[in-house]
Short mmCIF file of C-alpha atoms and ligand atoms in Angstrom, two decimals:
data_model
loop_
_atom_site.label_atom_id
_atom_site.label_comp_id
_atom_site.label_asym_id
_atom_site.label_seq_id
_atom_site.Cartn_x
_atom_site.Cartn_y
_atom_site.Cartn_z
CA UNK A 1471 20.43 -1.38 43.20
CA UNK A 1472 19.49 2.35 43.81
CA UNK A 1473 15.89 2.80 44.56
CA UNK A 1474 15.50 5.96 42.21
CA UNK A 1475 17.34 3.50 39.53
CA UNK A 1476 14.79 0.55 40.23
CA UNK A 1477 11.84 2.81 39.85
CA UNK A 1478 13.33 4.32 36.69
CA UNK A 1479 13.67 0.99 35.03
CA UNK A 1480 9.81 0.30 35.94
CA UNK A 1481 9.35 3.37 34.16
CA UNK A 1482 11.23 3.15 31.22
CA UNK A 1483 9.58 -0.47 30.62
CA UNK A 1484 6.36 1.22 30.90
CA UNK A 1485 7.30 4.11 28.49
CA UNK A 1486 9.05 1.30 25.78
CA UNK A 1487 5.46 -0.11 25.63
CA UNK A 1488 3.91 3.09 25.03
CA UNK A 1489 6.18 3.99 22.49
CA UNK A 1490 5.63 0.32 20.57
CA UNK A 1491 1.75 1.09 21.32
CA UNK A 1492 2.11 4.76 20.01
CA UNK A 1493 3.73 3.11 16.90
CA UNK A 1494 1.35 0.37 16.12
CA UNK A 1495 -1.08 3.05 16.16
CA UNK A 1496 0.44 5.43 14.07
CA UNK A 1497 1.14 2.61 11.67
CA UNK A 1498 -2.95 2.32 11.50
CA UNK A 1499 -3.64 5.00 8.96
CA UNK A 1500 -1.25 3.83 6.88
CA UNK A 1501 -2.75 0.60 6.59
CA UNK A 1502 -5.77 1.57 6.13
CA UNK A 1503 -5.42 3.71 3.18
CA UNK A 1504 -3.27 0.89 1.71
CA UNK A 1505 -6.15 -1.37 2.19
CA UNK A 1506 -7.85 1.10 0.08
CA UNK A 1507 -5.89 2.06 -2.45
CA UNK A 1508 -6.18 -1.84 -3.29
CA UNK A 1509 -9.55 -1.81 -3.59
CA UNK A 1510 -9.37 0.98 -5.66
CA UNK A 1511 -6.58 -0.41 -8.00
CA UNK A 1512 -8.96 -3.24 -8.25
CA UNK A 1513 -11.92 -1.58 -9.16
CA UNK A 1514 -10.47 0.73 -11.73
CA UNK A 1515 -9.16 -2.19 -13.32
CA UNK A 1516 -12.66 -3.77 -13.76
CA UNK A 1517 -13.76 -0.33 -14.86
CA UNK A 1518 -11.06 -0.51 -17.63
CA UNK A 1519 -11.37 -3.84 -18.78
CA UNK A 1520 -15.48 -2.85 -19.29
CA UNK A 1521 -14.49 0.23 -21.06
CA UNK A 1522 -12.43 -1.70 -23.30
CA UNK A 1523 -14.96 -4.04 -24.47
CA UNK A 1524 -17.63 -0.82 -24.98
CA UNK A 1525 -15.31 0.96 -27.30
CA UNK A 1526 -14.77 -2.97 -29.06
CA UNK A 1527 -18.58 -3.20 -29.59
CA UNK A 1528 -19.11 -0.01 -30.62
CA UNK A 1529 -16.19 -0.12 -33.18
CA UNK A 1530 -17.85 -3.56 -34.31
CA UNK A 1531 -21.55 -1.50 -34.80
CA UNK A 1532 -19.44 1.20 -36.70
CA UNK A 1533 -18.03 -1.76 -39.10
CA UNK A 1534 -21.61 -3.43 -39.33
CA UNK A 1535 -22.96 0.58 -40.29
CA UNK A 1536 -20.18 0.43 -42.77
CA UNK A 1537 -21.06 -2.50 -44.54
CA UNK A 1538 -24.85 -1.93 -45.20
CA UNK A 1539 -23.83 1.17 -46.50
CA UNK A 1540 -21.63 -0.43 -48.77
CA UNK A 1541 -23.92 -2.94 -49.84
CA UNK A 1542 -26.64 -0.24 -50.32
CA UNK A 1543 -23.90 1.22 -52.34
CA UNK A 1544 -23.75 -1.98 -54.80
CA UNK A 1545 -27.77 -2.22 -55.04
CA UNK A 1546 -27.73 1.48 -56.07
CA UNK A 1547 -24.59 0.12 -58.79
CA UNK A 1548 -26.41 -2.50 -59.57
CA UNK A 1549 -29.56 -0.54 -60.68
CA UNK A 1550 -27.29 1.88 -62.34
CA UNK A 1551 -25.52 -1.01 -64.74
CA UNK A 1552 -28.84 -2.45 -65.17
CA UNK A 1553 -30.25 0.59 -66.68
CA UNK A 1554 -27.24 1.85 -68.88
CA UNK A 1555 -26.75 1.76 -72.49
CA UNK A 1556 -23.38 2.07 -72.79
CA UNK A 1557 -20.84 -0.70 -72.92
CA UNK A 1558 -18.12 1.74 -70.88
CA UNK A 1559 -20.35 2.72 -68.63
CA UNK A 1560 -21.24 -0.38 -67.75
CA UNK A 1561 -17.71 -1.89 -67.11
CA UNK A 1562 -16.84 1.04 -65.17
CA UNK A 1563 -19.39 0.51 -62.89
CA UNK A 1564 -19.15 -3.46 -62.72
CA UNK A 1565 -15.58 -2.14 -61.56
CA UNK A 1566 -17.18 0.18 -58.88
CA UNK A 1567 -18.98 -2.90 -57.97
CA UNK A 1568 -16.28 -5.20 -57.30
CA UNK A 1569 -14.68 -2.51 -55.17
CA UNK A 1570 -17.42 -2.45 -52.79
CA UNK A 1571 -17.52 -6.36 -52.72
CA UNK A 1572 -13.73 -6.41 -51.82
CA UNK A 1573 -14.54 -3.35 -49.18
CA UNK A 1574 -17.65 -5.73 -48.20
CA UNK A 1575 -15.32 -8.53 -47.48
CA UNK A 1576 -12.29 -6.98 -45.71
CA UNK A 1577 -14.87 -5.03 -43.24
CA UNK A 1578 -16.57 -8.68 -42.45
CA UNK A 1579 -12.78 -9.68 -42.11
CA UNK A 1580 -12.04 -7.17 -39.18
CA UNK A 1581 -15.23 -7.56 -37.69
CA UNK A 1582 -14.42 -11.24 -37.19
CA UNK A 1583 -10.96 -9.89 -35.40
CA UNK A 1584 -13.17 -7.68 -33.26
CA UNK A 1585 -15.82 -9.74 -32.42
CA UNK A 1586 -12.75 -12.37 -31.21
CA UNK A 1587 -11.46 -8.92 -29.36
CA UNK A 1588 -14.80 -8.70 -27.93
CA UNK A 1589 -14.99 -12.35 -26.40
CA UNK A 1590 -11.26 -12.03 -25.01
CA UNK A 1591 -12.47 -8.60 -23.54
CA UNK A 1592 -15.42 -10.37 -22.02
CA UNK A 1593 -13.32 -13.28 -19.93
CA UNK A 1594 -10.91 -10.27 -18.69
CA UNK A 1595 -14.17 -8.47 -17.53
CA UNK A 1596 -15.69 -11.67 -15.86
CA UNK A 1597 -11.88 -11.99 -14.05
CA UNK A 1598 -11.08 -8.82 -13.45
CA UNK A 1599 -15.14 -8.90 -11.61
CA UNK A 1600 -14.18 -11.74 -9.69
CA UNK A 1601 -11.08 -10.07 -8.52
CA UNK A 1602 -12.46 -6.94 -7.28
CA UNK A 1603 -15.34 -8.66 -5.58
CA UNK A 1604 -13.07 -10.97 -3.99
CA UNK A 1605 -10.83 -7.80 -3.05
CA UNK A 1606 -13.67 -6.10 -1.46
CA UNK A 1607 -14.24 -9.27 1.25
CA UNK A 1608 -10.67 -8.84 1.85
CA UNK A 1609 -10.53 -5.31 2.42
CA UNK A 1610 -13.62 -5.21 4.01
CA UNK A 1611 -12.53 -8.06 6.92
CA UNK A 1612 -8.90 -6.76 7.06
CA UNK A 1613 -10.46 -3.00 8.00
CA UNK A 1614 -12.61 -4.86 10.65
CA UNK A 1615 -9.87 -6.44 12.15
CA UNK A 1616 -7.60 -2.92 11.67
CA UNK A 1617 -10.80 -1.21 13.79
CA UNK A 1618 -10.32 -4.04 16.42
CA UNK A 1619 -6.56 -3.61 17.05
CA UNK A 1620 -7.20 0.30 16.75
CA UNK A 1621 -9.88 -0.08 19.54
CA UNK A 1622 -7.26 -2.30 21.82
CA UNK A 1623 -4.59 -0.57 21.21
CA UNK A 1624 -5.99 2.88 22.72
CA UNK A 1625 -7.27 0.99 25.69
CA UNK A 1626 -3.75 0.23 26.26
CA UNK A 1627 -2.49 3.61 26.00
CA UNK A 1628 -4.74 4.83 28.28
CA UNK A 1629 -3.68 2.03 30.91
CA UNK A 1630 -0.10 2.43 30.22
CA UNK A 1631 -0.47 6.63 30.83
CA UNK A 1632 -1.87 5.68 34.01
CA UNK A 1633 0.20 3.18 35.15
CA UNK A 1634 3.30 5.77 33.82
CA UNK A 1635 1.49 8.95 35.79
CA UNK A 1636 1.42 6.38 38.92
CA UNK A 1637 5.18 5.41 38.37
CA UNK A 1638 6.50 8.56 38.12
CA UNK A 1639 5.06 10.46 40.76
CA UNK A 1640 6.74 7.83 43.13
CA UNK A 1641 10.07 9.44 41.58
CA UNK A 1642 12.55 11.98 42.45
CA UNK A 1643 11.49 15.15 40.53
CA UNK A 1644 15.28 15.95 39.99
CA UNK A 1645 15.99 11.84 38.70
CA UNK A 1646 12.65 12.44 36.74
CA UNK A 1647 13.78 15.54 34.84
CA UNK A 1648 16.84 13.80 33.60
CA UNK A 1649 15.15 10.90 32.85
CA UNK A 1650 12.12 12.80 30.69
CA UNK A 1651 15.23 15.01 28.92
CA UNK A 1652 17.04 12.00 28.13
CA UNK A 1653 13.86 9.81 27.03
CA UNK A 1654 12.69 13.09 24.42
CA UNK A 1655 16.47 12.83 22.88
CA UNK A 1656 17.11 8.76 23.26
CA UNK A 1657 13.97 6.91 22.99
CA UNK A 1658 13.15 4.32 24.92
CA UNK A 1659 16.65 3.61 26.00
CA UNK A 1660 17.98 5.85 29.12
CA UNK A 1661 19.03 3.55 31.51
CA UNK A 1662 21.60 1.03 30.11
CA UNK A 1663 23.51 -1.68 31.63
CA UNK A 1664 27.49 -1.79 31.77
CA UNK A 1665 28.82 -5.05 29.33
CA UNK A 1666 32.63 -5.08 29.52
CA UNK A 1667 32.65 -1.55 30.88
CA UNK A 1668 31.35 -0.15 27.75
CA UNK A 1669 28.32 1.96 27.81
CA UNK A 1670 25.07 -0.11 26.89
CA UNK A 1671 23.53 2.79 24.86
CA UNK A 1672 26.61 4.48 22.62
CA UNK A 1673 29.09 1.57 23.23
CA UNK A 1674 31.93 3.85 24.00
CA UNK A 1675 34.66 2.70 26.66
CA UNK A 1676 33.75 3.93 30.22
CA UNK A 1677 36.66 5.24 32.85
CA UNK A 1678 37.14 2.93 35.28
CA UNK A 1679 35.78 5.72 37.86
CA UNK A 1680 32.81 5.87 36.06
CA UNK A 1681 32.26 2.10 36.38
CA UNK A 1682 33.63 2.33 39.98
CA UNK A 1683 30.92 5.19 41.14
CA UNK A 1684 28.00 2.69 39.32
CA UNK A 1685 29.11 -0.21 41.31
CA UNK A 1686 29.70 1.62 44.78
CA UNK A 1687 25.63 2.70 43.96
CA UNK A 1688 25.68 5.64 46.15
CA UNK A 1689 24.67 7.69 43.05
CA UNK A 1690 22.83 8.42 39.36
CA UNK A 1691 25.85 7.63 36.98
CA UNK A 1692 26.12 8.99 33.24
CA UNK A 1693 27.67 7.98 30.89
CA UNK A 1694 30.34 11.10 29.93
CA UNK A 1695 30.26 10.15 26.04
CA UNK A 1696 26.27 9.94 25.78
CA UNK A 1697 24.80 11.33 28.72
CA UNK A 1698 22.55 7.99 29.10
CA UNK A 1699 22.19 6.78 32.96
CA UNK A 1700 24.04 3.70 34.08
CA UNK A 1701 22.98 0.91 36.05
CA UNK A 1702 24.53 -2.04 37.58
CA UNK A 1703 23.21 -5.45 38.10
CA UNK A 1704 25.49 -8.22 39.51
CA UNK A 1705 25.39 -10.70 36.43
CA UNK A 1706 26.89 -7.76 34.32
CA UNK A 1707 30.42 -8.30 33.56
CA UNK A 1708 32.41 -4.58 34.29
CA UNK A 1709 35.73 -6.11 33.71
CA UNK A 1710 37.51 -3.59 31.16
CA UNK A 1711 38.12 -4.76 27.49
CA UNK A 1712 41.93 -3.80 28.05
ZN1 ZN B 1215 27.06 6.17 26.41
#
């Protein structure tokens, strides 16, 4: 194998780590503010389920309020009937009476539904607490572990730059350029083997001269479709697909 193509493959595995390594830790952010947006979800739905059971009790005081009133209602009635002469009078207000009883009674009817509403309400609360305090421990260890990997994974990128500044300053500044070009436009795959005599990068059929001048290893190879270097290694199998 060429020497420039040897030390180009060194390279490129060096610079397919760094790009997995520039990933991961692009991916981090990410993460972390789904991590969050958890424990937010979470902790708004704790802060619903309490609001919930507020506006329950304080519809239950406003039913409560409603029936003293009422009842004041038939003590004032009461007083009135008491104190009246008149036979019409009186049966009108006995009906006035039985009004209020009837209110009296379907008021105590949906305070029972409420106060039921209430208890429900109370359970969801107590879950809903559990839930967002057991979300928080999650959260909480899974961002400790995130600021762990974040930690490693920049100590590898700064060994990786180094150990890719070492690599290719052994190189050919000519090889290099094409290489760097090549890597901004292909990713992580520049140099590709020959399978068949198609290229390994874009897959397209390669003239048998091109396959010929990659064998003979006198020289960097391209591949005329793609523009990705070619490399030969003797378990590759060139025969043509004819
Ligand atoms: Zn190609």
């Amino acid at each position: 194998m060429l020497d420039v193509i040897e030390r180009l493959l060194q390279l490129q595995d060096r610079d397919r780590n760094l790009l997995q390594v520039q990933e991961a830790l692009r991916r981090i952010p990410t993460e972390r503010e789904e991590l969050r947006l958890r424990l937010e979800s979470a902790q708004k739905a704790l802060e619903s389920a309490k609001h919930q059971v507020m506006h329950l009790e304080s519809e239950r005081k406003r039913l409560e309020l409603e029936v003293v009133q009422k009842q004041q209602q038939i003590e004032k009635y009461s007083l009135q009937q008491y104190q009246t002469k008149k036979n019409e009078e009186y049966r009108a207000i006995g009906h006035e009476i039985s009004l209020c009883k009837q209110a009296v009674t379907d008021l105590e009817d949906t305070e029972l539904d409420v106060m039921e509403k209430i208890e429900s309400g109370q359970r969801q609360v107590a879950a809903a607490q559990r839930h967002a305090a057991e979300t928080q421990r999650t959260v909480e260890g899974r961002l400790g572990d995130l600021a762990g990997r974040e930690t490693e994974l920049q100590a590898q990128l700064r060994q990786l730059e180094e150990d890719r500044t070492a690599l290719a300053g052994a190189i050919d500044p000519g090889a290099l350029a094409r290489y760097e070009r090549l890597l901004k436009s292909k990713g992580g795959n520049v140099l590709v083997g020959i399978q068949h005599g198609v290229c390994g990068g874009c897959h397209m059929q390669l003239s048998r001269q091109t396959v010929v001048d990659c064998q003979a290893e006198k020289e960097i190879v391209s591949c005329s479709n793609c523009g990705r270097i070619l490399y030969f290694t003797p378990d590759m199998d060139v025969s043509l697909v004819e």
